[in-house]
Amino acid sequence: MFVDQKHKVELCSCEWKKRNVSVETLLCQQTKNLRVTKCIFKKIAKLNISLPELQSLSIDIMDWRGFDGYILQMERVNGVYLVNFNSAVHVPRHVNQIKEFKDSLVSLFKWKDKLVELKDIISSAKAASSSSGSFDGIINARKRSPSPDDYTFFSPKRPR
C-alpha cells in the first residue's frame, strides 16, 4: 500500500494465501512478511518525522489464509523490532458466521484508520523535507580549499 502516486512509500505488508496451503508455507510467508515490514519500518523511520511520532510508530502486518487472517503490529522498542498480535479477522462463509464478522469489520476499520494516520504522517514529513531541503547541499556544504584540479567555469564574456 502506497501513500500516493507522488510519494511512493509503502505503508504495510499484506499476504494472501489459498485456504489449503501448508503450515510450513504459512510460516515461510509470515517470516518474509515480517522482513518486508521491517524494511518498510526502516524506510519510514528515515523520513523527517518528529521524535514523538517516531517513538510511537508502528506498522501493521496482515496475513490471510483463505477466508481467515490476522493482523500483527510491529514497533521498535529499545532498538529491537517487537511484533504483537493485534486481532484475528474472518470473512463469513455461512449466514450464521455474520455475528462474528462484526469484530472483523471493527478490526479492519481500525487497520484502515491506522493506515490513513500513517499516510498523513508520511505526507507531512515528505512535504516538510521537500520544501526545506532544496538548498541544503549548497548552503550547508563543507567549506574546503580548492585543489589545483578544482576549476570553475562560467559562461563566456566579451574580451576587454
Short mmCIF file of C-alpha atoms in Angstrom, two decimals:
data_model
loop_
_atom_site.label_atom_id
_atom_site.label_comp_id
_atom_site.label_asym_id
_atom_site.label_seq_id
_atom_site.Cartn_x
_atom_site.Cartn_y
_atom_site.Cartn_z
CA MET A 1 0.00 0.00 0.00
CA PHE A 2 1.38 3.38 -1.01
CA VAL A 3 0.91 6.93 0.28
CA ASP A 4 0.09 8.34 -3.17
CA GLN A 5 1.47 8.42 -6.71
CA LYS A 6 3.90 11.24 -5.91
CA HIS A 7 5.23 9.81 -2.64
CA LYS A 8 5.71 6.10 -3.20
CA VAL A 9 6.27 4.92 0.35
CA GLU A 10 4.84 1.59 1.40
CA LEU A 11 2.57 1.67 4.45
CA CYS A 12 2.28 -2.02 5.29
CA SER A 13 2.69 -5.54 4.01
CA CYS A 14 -0.16 -8.00 3.45
CA GLU A 15 -0.05 -11.62 2.33
CA TRP A 16 -2.90 -13.68 0.91
CA LYS A 17 -2.65 -17.43 0.51
CA LYS A 18 -5.00 -20.19 -0.61
CA ARG A 19 -7.05 -21.89 2.08
CA ASN A 20 -5.33 -25.27 1.62
CA VAL A 21 -1.71 -24.06 1.83
CA SER A 22 0.57 -25.96 4.23
CA VAL A 23 1.57 -24.66 7.67
CA GLU A 24 5.20 -24.73 6.52
CA THR A 25 4.36 -22.36 3.65
CA LEU A 26 2.39 -20.15 6.04
CA LEU A 27 5.36 -19.83 8.38
CA CYS A 28 7.74 -19.14 5.47
CA GLN A 29 5.41 -16.42 4.13
CA GLN A 30 4.94 -14.95 7.61
CA THR A 31 8.72 -14.70 8.03
CA LYS A 32 9.00 -12.98 4.65
CA ASN A 33 6.16 -10.63 5.58
CA LEU A 34 7.94 -9.69 8.82
CA ARG A 35 11.21 -8.99 6.96
CA VAL A 36 9.40 -6.83 4.41
CA THR A 37 7.63 -4.94 7.19
CA LYS A 38 10.93 -4.31 8.95
CA CYS A 39 12.27 -2.77 5.72
CA ILE A 40 9.13 -0.62 5.44
CA PHE A 41 9.58 0.46 9.06
CA LYS A 42 13.22 1.45 8.49
CA LYS A 43 12.37 3.42 5.36
CA ILE A 44 9.61 5.35 7.14
CA ALA A 45 11.85 5.97 10.16
CA LYS A 46 14.42 7.67 7.86
CA LEU A 47 11.89 10.35 6.90
CA ASN A 48 11.72 13.74 8.59
CA ILE A 49 9.29 12.54 11.28
CA SER A 50 9.06 14.20 14.69
CA LEU A 51 10.57 12.31 17.63
CA PRO A 52 7.21 11.64 19.38
CA GLU A 53 5.75 10.29 16.13
CA LEU A 54 8.85 8.18 15.54
CA GLN A 55 8.74 6.75 19.07
CA SER A 56 5.08 5.79 18.70
CA LEU A 57 5.50 4.49 15.14
CA SER A 58 4.12 1.04 14.45
CA ILE A 59 3.40 -0.82 11.24
CA ASP A 60 0.54 -3.27 10.81
CA ILE A 61 1.01 -6.62 9.09
CA MET A 62 -1.83 -8.66 7.66
CA ASP A 63 -1.74 -12.34 6.72
CA TRP A 64 -4.64 -14.29 5.21
CA ARG A 65 -5.19 -17.98 4.62
CA GLY A 66 -8.35 -18.37 2.61
CA PHE A 67 -11.12 -16.57 4.50
CA ASP A 68 -9.22 -16.35 7.80
CA GLY A 69 -6.47 -13.93 8.72
CA TYR A 70 -4.80 -11.95 11.44
CA ILE A 71 -3.29 -8.53 11.97
CA LEU A 72 0.06 -8.11 13.70
CA GLN A 73 1.70 -4.88 14.78
CA MET A 74 5.44 -4.17 14.57
CA GLU A 75 7.06 -1.46 16.68
CA ARG A 76 10.60 -0.61 17.65
CA VAL A 77 11.40 -0.77 21.36
CA ASN A 78 14.94 -0.02 22.58
CA GLY A 79 16.42 -0.86 19.19
CA VAL A 80 14.55 -4.16 18.88
CA TYR A 81 11.64 -4.78 16.50
CA LEU A 82 8.76 -6.18 18.51
CA VAL A 83 5.78 -7.90 16.86
CA ASN A 84 2.48 -8.24 18.72
CA PHE A 85 -0.74 -9.98 17.80
CA ASN A 86 -3.44 -7.39 17.14
CA SER A 87 -6.56 -9.28 16.06
CA ALA A 88 -7.98 -12.18 14.11
CA VAL A 89 -10.11 -11.38 11.07
CA HIS A 90 -12.53 -13.60 9.18
CA VAL A 91 -14.75 -13.32 6.14
CA PRO A 92 -18.00 -15.22 6.78
CA ARG A 93 -18.70 -18.25 4.63
CA HIS A 94 -22.10 -19.01 6.16
CA VAL A 95 -25.01 -16.86 7.30
CA ASN A 96 -24.55 -17.98 10.92
CA GLN A 97 -20.99 -16.52 10.92
CA ILE A 98 -22.16 -12.95 10.28
CA LYS A 99 -22.42 -12.18 14.03
CA GLU A 100 -18.68 -12.81 14.45
CA PHE A 101 -17.97 -10.76 11.34
CA LYS A 102 -18.68 -7.55 13.27
CA ASP A 103 -15.42 -7.96 15.24
CA SER A 104 -13.51 -8.47 11.98
CA LEU A 105 -15.05 -5.35 10.48
CA VAL A 106 -14.09 -3.32 13.55
CA SER A 107 -10.51 -4.63 13.28
CA LEU A 108 -10.34 -3.89 9.54
CA PHE A 109 -11.65 -0.33 10.03
CA LYS A 110 -9.09 0.24 12.80
CA TRP A 111 -6.42 -1.06 10.41
CA LYS A 112 -7.63 1.33 7.71
CA ASP A 113 -7.66 4.27 10.16
CA LYS A 114 -4.09 3.40 11.19
CA LEU A 115 -3.01 3.42 7.52
CA VAL A 116 -4.64 6.82 6.97
CA GLU A 117 -2.89 8.19 10.08
CA LEU A 118 0.46 6.79 8.88
CA LYS A 119 -0.14 8.23 5.40
CA ASP A 120 -0.74 11.68 6.93
CA ILE A 121 2.47 11.46 8.98
CA ILE A 122 4.49 10.45 5.92
CA SER A 123 2.89 13.09 3.69
CA SER A 124 3.68 15.81 6.24
CA ALA A 125 7.26 14.59 6.57
CA LYS A 126 7.72 14.43 2.78
CA ALA A 127 6.26 17.93 2.33
CA ALA A 128 8.48 19.37 5.08
CA SER A 129 11.63 17.78 3.68
CA SER A 130 10.93 18.83 0.10
CA SER A 131 10.30 22.46 1.00
CA SER A 132 13.14 22.94 3.48
CA GLY A 133 15.91 20.95 1.87
CA SER A 134 16.12 22.38 -1.62
CA PHE A 135 19.40 24.25 -0.99
CA ASP A 136 20.86 22.15 1.84
CA GLY A 137 23.60 20.71 -0.35
CA ILE A 138 24.71 24.21 -1.30
CA ILE A 139 24.15 26.22 1.88
CA ASN A 140 25.40 23.59 4.32
CA ALA A 141 28.25 22.36 2.15
CA ARG A 142 31.57 21.93 3.89
CA LYS A 143 33.99 24.72 3.24
CA ARG A 144 37.14 23.45 1.63
CA SER A 145 40.10 24.98 -0.09
CA PRO A 146 40.19 24.33 -3.80
CA SER A 147 42.69 21.81 -5.08
CA PRO A 148 44.73 22.55 -8.21
CA ASP A 149 42.25 20.44 -10.18
CA ASP A 150 39.22 22.43 -8.98
CA TYR A 151 38.28 24.88 -11.66
CA THR A 152 35.13 26.85 -12.02
CA PHE A 153 33.90 27.70 -15.47
CA PHE A 154 31.43 30.47 -16.12
CA SER A 155 29.70 31.35 -19.31
CA PRO A 156 31.97 33.27 -21.76
CA LYS A 157 32.10 37.04 -21.67
CA ARG A 158 33.44 39.57 -24.10
CA PRO A 159 37.15 40.22 -24.05
CA ARG A 160 38.17 43.66 -22.82
#
